[in-house]
Coordinates of C-alpha atoms in Angstrom, one line a residue:
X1 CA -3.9 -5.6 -4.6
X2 CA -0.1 -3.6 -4.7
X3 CA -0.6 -0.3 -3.4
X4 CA 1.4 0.8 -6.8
X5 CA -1.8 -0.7 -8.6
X6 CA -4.0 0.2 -6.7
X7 CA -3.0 4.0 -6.6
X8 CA -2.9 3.7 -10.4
X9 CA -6.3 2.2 -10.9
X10 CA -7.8 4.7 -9.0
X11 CA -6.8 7.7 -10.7
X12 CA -7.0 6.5 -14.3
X13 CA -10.6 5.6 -13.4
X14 CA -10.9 9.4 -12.1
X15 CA -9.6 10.9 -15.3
X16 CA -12.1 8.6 -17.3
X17 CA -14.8 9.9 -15.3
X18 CA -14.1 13.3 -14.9
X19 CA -13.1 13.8 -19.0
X20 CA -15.7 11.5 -19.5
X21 CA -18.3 13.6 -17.5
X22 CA -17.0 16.6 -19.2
X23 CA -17.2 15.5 -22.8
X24 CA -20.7 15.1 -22.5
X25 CA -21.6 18.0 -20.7
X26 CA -19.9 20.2 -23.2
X27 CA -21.4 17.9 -26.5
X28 CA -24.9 18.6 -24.9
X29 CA -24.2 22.1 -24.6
X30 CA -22.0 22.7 -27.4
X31 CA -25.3 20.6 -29.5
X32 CA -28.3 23.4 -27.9
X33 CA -25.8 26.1 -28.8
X34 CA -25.3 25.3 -32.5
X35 CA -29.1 24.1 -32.8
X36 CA -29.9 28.0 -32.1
X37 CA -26.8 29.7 -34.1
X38 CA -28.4 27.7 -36.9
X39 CA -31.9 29.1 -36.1
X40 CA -30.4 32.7 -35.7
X41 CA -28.4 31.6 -38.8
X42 CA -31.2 30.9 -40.8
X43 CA -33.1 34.1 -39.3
X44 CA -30.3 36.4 -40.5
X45 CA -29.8 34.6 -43.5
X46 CA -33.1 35.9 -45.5
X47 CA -32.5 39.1 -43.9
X48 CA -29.0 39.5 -45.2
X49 CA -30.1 38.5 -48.5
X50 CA -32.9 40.5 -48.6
X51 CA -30.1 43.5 -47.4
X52 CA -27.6 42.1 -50.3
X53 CA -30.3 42.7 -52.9
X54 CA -31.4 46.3 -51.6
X55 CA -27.8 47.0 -52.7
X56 CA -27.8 45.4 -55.8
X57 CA -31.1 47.3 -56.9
X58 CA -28.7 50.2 -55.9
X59 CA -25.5 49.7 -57.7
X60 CA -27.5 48.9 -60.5
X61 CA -29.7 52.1 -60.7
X62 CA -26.4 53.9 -59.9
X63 CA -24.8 52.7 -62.3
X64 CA -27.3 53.0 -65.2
X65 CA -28.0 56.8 -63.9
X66 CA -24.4 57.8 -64.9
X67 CA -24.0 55.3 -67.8
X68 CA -20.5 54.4 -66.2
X69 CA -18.9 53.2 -63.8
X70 CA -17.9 56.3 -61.1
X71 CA -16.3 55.4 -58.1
X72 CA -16.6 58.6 -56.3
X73 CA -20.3 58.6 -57.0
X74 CA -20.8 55.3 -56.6
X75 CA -18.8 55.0 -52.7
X76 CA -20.9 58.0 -52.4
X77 CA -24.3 56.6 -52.8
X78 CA -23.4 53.3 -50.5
X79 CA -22.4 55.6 -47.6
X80 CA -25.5 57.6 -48.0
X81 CA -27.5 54.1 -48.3
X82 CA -26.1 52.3 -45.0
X83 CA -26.4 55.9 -43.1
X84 CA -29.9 56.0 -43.9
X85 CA -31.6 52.6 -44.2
X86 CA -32.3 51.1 -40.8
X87 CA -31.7 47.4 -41.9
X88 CA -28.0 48.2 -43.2
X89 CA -26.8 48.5 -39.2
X90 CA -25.5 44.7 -38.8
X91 CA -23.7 46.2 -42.8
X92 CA -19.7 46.3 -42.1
X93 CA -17.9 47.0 -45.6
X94 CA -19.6 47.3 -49.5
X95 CA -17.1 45.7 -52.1
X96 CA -18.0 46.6 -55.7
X97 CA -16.0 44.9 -58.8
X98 CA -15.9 46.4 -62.4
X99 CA -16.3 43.0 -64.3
X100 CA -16.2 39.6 -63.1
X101 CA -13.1 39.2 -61.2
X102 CA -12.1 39.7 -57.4
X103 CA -10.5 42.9 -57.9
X104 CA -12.1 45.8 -55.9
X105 CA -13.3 49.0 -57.6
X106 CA -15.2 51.1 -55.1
X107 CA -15.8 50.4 -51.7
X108 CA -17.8 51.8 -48.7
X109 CA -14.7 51.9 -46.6
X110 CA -12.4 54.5 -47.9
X111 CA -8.7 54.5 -49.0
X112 CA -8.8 50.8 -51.0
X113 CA -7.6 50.0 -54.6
X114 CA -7.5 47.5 -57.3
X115 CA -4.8 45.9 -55.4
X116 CA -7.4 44.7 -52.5
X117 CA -9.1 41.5 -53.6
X118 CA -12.5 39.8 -52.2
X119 CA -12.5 36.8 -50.7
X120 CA -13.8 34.8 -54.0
X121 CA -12.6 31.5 -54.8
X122 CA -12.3 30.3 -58.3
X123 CA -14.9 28.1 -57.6
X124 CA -17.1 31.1 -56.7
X125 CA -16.3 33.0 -60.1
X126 CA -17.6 29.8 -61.7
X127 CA -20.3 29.5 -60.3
X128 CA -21.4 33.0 -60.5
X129 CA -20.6 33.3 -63.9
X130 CA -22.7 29.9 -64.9
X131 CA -25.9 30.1 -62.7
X132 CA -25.4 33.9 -61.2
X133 CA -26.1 32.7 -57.9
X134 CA -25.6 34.3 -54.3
X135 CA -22.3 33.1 -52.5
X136 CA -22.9 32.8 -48.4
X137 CA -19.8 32.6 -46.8
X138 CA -19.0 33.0 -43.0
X139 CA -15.5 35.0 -43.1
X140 CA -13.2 36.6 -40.3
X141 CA -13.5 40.3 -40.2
X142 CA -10.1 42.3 -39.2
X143 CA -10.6 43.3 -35.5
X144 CA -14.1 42.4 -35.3
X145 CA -14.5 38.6 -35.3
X146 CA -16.5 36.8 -37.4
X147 CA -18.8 37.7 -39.6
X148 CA -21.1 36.9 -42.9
X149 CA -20.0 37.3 -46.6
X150 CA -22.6 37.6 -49.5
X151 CA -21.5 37.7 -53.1
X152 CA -24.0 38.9 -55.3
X153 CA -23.7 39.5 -58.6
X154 CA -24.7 42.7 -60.9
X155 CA -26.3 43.5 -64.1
X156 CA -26.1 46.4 -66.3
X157 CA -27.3 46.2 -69.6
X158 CA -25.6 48.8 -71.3
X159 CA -22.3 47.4 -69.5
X160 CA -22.2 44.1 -71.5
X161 CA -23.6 45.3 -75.2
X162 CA -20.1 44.5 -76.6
X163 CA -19.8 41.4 -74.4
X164 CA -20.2 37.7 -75.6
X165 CA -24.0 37.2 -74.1
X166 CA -22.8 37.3 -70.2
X167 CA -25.3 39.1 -68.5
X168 CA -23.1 39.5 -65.4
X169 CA -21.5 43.2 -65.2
X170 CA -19.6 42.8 -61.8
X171 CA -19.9 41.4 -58.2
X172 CA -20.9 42.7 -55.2
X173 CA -19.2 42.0 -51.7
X174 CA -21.4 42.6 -48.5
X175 CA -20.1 41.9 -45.4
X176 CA -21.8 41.4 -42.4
X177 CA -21.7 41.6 -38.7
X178 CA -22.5 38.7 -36.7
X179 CA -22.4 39.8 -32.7
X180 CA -24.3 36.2 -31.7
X181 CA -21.3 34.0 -33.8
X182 CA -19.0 36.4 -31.9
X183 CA -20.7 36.0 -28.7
X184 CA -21.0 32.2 -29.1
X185 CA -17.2 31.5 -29.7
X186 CA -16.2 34.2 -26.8
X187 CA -18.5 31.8 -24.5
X188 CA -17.1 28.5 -25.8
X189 CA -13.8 30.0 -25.4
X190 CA -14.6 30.9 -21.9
X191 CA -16.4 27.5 -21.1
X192 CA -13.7 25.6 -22.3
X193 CA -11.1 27.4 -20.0
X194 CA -13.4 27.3 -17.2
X195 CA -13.9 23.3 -18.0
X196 CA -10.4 22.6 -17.9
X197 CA -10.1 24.7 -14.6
X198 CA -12.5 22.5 -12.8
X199 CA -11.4 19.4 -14.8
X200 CA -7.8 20.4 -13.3
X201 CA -9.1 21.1 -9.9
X202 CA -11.0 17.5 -10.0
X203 CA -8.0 15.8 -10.8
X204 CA -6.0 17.2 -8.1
X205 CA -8.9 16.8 -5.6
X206 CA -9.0 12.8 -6.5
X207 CA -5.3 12.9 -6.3
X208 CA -4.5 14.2 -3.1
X209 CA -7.6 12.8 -1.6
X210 CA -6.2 9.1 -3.4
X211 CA -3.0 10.2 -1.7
X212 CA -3.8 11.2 1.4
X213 CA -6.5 8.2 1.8
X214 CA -3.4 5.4 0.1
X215 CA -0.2 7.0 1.1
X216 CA -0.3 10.1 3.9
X217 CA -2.5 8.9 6.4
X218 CA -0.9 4.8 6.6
X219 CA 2.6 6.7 7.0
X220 CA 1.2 8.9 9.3
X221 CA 0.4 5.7 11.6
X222 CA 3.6 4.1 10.8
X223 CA 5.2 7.8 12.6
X224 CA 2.9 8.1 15.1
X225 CA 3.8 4.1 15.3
X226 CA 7.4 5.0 16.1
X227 CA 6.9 8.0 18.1
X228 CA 4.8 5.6 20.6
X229 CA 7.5 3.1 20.6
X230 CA 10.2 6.0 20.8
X231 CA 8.1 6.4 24.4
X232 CA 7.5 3.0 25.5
X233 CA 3.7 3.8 25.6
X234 CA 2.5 1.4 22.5
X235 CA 0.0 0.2 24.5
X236 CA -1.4 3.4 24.5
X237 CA -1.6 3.3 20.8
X238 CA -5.2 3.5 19.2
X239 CA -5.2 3.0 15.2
X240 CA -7.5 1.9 13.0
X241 CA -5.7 0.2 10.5
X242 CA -6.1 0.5 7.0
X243 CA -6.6 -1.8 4.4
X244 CA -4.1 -2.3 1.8
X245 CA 0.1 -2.9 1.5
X246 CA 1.2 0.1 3.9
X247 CA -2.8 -1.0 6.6
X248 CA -0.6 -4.4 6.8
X249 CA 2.5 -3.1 7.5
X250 CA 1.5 -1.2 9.7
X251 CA -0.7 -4.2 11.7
X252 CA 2.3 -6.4 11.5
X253 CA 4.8 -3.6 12.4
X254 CA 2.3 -2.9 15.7
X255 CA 2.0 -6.3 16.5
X256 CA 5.9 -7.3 16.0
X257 CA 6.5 -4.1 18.6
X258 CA 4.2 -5.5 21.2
X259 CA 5.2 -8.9 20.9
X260 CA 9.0 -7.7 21.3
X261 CA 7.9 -5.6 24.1
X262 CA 6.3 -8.4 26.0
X263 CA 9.2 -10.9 24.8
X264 CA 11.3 -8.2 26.4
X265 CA 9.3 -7.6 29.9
X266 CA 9.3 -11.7 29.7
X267 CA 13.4 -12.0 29.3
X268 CA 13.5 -9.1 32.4
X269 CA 10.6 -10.9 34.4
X270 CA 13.5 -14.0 33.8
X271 CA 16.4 -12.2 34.6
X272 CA 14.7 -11.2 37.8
X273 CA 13.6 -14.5 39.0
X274 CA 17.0 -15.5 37.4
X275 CA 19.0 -13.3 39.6
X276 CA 16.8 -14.1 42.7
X277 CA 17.2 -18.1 41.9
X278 CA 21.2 -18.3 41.1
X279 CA 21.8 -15.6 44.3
X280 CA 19.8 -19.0 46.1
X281 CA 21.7 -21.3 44.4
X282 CA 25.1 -19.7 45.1
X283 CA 24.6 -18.7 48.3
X284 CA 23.9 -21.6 49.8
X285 CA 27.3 -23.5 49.0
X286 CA 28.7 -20.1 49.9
X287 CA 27.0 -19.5 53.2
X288 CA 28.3 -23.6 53.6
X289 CA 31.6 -22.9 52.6
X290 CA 31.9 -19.9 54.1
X291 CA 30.8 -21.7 57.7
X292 CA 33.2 -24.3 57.0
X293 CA 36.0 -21.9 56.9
X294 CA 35.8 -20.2 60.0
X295 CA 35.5 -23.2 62.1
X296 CA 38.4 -24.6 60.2
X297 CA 39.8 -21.5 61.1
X298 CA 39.2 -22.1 64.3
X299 CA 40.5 -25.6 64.5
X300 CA 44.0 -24.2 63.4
X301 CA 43.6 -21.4 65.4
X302 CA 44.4 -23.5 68.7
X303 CA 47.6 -23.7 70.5
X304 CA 47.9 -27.5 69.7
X305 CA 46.3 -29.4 67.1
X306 CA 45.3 -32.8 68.3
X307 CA 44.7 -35.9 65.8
X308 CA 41.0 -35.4 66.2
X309 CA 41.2 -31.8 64.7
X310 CA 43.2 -32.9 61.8
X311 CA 40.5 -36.1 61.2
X312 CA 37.3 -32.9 61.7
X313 CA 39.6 -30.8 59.4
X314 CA 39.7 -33.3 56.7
X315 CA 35.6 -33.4 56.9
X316 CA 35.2 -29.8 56.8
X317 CA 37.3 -29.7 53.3
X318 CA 35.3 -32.7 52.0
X319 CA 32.4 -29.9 53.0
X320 CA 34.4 -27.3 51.0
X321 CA 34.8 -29.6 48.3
X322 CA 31.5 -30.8 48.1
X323 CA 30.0 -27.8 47.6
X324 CA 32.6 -25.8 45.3
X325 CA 31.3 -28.9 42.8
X326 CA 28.0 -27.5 43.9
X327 CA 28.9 -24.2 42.7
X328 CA 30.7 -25.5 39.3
X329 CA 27.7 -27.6 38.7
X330 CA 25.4 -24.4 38.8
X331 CA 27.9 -22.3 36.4
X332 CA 27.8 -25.4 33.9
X333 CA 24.4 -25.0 33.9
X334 CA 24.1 -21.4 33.3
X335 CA 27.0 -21.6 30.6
X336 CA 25.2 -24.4 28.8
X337 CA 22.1 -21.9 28.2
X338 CA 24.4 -19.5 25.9
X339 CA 26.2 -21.6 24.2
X340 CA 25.0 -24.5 21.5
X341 CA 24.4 -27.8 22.6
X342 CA 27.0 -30.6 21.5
X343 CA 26.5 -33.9 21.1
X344 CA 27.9 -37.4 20.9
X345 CA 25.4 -39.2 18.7
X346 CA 26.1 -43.2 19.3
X347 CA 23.5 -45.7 18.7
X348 CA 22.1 -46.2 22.3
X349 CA 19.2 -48.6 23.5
X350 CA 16.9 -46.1 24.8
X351 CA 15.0 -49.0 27.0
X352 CA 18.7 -50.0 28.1
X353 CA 19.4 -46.3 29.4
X354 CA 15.7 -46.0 30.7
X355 CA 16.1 -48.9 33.3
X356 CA 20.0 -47.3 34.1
X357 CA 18.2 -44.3 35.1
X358 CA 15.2 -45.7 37.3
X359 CA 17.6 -47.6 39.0
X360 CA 19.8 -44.8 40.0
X361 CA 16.2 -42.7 40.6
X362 CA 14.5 -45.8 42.4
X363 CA 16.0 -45.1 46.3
X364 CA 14.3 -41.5 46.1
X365 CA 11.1 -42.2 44.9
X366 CA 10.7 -44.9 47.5
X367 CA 11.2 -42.1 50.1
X368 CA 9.1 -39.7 48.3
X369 CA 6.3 -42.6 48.5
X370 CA 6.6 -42.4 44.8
X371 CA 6.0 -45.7 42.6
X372 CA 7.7 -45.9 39.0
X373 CA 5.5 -47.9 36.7
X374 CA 7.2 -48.7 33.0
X375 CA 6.1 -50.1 29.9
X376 CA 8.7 -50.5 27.6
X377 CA 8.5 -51.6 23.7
X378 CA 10.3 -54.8 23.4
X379 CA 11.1 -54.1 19.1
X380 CA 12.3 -50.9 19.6
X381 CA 15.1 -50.4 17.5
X382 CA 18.7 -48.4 18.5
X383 CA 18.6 -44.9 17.8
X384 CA 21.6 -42.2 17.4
X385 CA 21.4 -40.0 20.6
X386 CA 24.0 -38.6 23.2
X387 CA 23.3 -40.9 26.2
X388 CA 24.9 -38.4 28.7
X389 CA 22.3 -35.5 27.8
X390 CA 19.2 -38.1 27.3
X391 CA 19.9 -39.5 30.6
X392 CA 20.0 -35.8 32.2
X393 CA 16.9 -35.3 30.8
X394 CA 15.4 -38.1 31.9
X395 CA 16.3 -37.4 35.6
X396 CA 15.5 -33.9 35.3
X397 CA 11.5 -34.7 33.8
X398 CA 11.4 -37.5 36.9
X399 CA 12.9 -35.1 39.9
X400 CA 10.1 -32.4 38.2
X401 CA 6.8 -35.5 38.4
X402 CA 8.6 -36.5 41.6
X403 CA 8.3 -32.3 43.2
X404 CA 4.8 -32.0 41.8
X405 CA 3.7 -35.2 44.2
X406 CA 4.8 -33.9 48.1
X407 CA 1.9 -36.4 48.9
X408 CA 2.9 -39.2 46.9
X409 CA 2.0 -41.0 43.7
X410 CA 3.0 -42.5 40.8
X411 CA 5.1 -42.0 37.8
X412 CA 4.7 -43.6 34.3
X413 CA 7.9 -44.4 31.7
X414 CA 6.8 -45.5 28.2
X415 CA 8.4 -46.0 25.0
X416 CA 6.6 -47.3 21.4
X417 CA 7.4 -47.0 17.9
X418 CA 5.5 -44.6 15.8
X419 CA 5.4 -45.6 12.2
X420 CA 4.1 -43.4 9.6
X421 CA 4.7 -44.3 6.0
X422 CA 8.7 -44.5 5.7
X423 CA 8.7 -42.2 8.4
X424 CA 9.5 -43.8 11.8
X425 CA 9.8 -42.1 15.3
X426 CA 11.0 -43.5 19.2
X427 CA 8.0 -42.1 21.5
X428 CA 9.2 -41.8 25.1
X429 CA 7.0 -40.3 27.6
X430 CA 7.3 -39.6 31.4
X431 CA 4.0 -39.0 32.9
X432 CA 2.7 -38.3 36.8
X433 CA -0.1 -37.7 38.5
X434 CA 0.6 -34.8 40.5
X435 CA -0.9 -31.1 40.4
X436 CA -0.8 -30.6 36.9
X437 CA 0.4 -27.7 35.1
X438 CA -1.8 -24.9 34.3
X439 CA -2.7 -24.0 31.0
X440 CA -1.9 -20.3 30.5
X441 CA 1.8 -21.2 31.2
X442 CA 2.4 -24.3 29.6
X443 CA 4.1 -22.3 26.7
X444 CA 6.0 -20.7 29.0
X445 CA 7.8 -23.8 30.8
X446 CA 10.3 -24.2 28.6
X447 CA 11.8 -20.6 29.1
X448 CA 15.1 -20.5 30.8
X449 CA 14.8 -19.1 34.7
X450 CA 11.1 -19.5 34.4
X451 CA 10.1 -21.2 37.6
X452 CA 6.9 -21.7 40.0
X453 CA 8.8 -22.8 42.7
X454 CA 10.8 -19.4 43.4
X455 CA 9.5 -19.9 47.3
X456 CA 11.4 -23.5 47.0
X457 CA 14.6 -21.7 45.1
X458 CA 14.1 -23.1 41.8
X459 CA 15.8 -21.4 39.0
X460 CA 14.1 -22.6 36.0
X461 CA 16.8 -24.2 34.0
X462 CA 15.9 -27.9 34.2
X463 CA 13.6 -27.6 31.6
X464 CA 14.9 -25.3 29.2
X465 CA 18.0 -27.3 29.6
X466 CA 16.6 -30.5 28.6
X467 CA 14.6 -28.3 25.7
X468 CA 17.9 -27.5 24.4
X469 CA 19.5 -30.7 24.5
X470 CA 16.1 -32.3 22.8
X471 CA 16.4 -29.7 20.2
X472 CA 19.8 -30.4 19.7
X473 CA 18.9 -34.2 19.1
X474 CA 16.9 -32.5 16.0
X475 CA 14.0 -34.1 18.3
X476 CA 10.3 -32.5 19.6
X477 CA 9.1 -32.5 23.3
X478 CA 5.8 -31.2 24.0
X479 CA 3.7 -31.5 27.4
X480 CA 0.2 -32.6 27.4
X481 CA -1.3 -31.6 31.2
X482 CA -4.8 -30.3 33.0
X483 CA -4.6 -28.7 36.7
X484 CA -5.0 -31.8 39.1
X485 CA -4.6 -34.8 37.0
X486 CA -0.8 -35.1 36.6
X487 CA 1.4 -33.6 33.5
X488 CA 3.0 -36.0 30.7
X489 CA 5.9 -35.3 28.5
X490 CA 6.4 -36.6 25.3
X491 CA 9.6 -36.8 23.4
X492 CA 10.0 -38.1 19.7
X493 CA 13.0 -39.1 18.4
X494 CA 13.0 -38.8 14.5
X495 CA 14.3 -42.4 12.8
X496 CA 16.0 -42.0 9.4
X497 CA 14.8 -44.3 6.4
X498 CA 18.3 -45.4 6.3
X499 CA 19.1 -46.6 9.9
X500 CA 21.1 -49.5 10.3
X501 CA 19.3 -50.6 13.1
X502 CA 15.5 -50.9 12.2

């Protein structure tokens, strides 16, 4: 999975969970605390009613007592009655109408006037005036919260003896305190902010924990990473990778850094048995050359120069000669490492060039006590290769079987034809049975200036030369070989469907 995906998935699950987790904590909380307002509700309820019709029986008696309606007299007596009667202390504000509208006549709080209206609804007066019922209302008191309104309404007889058979005289307003409603919506005020504090503080826990898990602590590698390589000391480097996009980077970056370290101690492991191997090949046609020179030197050096000195002169610059071709021969090889192969592609009779090269090979194997065996396929068609660079590859993969065998033996030369659907391929192989090759450097023999012969002075270029030439044929060569029974190479030659010559 993408890291970007990944990352995503993980903290949209979170929120889910965490918002999740909180709805229902604050549903089963939010459920027990309503299920005991409403007890407390229904607790309060009778008393407030039973409170709302104490002052009815009051205004009423009031009323009557001064056959009219006296506002002074009246505030009076509703001050007296919440100072005195215990269950008026939860009793906030007294609103008395003349008649039945909303407009307030006498009040327990001081200072109001018929301007001030109760909170009565239409509906309310309707109601009131058809069934005289009680109005419970919860309503928002100024500066003290919430708190409960009951509308009761009053009758005075001698009030409504010109009226048209309404009983109702007027309305009364009590308002009430409510300290547990208060208390309640302060909590679930609080609870909530405290809710989406920790919800907050969740989030950015799983977030940085996500990031630091996802995103920090692979980089954090990938540095440390870099600071190891910055000091050549990655094999000193202990990780545990992670897993995910930046994990596999990070194994692939390690494992691309130590394989180009070891390439790199390989190429100067090369260059060192490179240097040691061309200073042998040069300085032998040197040390020859430079030998030659001083007795040639010599020779001339002599008061008279007899025909026999001019006959050993013209030997010691065939030596010269001999060698300087020595010492191009060894730069064309070196050169021909860095720089691509060309090639002369003519259709060539591989078996034809085969028995060229054994005969020009067969006077050395004799006197190695070395015996060439062959078995050539007699169909086997012309195929498009540069005879010059085949043929030096040839002799190279025979002088190499012929090294391996200081005791003697035998070499093997075969050709077939490999057919594989339309595919066809020219098999040659060159076999011995000398030492072998071990196995743990088999992948390695192919390398230019690898050698196990640096005692011998062998540079390591006969191989990787002919590995290049192959390669340049758009060919494969691969060596099959166990330690003590001999080493064969095999080289295919790709046929196209459309050669002339099948």
């Amino acid at each position: 999975m993408r890291l970007q995906w990944k990352y995503a998935l993980i903290i949209n699950l979170s929120v889910l969970v965490i918002l999740g987790t909180f709805y229902a904590i604050d549903d089963f909380a939010a459920q027990r605390d309503l299920h005991r307002l409403h007890l407390r509700d229904v607790e309060n309820g009778a008393i407030f009613r039973q409170v709302a019709d104490t002052i009815r029986v009051q205004v009423e008696q009031e009323i009557e007592r001064q056959q009219e309606f006296n506002r002074q007299r009246l505030e009076g007596m509703l001050r007296q009655l919440t100072e005195t009667a215990t269950e008026m202390t939860d009793v906030v504000d007294i609103n008395v109408t003349d008649g039945v509208n909303a407009r307030i006549s006498a009040s327990l709080v001081a200072g109001k006037d018929p301007a001030n209206l109760i909170n009565l609804t239409e509906i309310d007066l309707f109601e009131i005036q058809r069934k005289a019922v009680q109005v419970y209302n919860m309503v928002e008191l100024p500066g003290q919260g919430y708190g409960t309104e009951i509308i009761v309404p009053y009758q005075v007889d001698w009030l409504n003896e010109f009226s048209d058979g309404s009983t109702i005289s007027g309305v009364i307003q009590v308002l009430f305190s409510t300290p547990d409603i208060n208390r309640y919506i302060q909590a679930l005020r609080w609870r909530h902010f405290w809710s989406v504090v920790v919800v907050i503080l969740l989030l950015c826990l799983v977030i940085v924990i996500t990031t630091i898990q996802l995103v920090l602590r692979p980089l954090e590698q990938l540095a440390q990473i870099v600071r190891f390589a910055e000091t050549d000391d990655l094999d000193a480097l202990q990780l545990s990778y992670e897993s995910g996009d930046i994990g596999r980077v990070t194994f692939t970056l390690v494992r691309m850094l130590k394989e180009l370290k070891a390439s790199h101690q390989k190429r100067i492991d090369a260059l060192g048995q490179f240097a040691a191997g061309a200073a042998h090949e040069i300085r032998n046609p040197l040390n020859a050359i430079g030998m030659t020179s001083q007795h040639l030197q010599s020779v001339f050096a002599q008061e008279t120069v007899t025909t026999e000195d001019v006959e050993e002169a013209k030997e010691l610059l065939s030596i010269v000669n001999t060698e300087t071709r020595v010492l191009q021969q060894t730069c064309d090889h070196f050169l021909a490492l860095n720089r691509p192969q060309q090639v002369n592609l003519q259709p060539t009779s591989l078996n034809d060039l085969l028995a060229e090269v054994m005969l020009g090979i067969t006077v050395v194997a004799n006197e190695a006590d070395i015996t060439i065996e062959n078995n050539m396929e007699t169909q086997l068609p012309l195929i498009e290769i540069d005879s010059t660079l085949i043929r030096q590859v040839v002799v190279n993969l025979i002088r190499n079987s012929i090294q391996s065998m200081p005791k003697g033996g035998r070499i093997f030369i075969r050709t077939s034809l490999k057919k594989a659907g339309a595919a066809s391929r020219v098999i040659l192989e060159v076999g011995d049975t000398g030492v072998g090759i071990p196995k743990n450097i088999q992948e390695r023999i192919f390398e230019a200036y690898f050698t196990t012969r640096e005692n011998e002075g062998g540079v390591g270029l006969g191989l990787a030369i002919a590995h290049q030439a192959i390669t340049a044929h758009k060919a494969q060569i691969e060596v099959q070989s166990q330690v003590g029974m001999g080493a064969t190479f095999k080289i295919s030659f790709r046929i196209p469907e459309n050669n002339p010559h099948l």
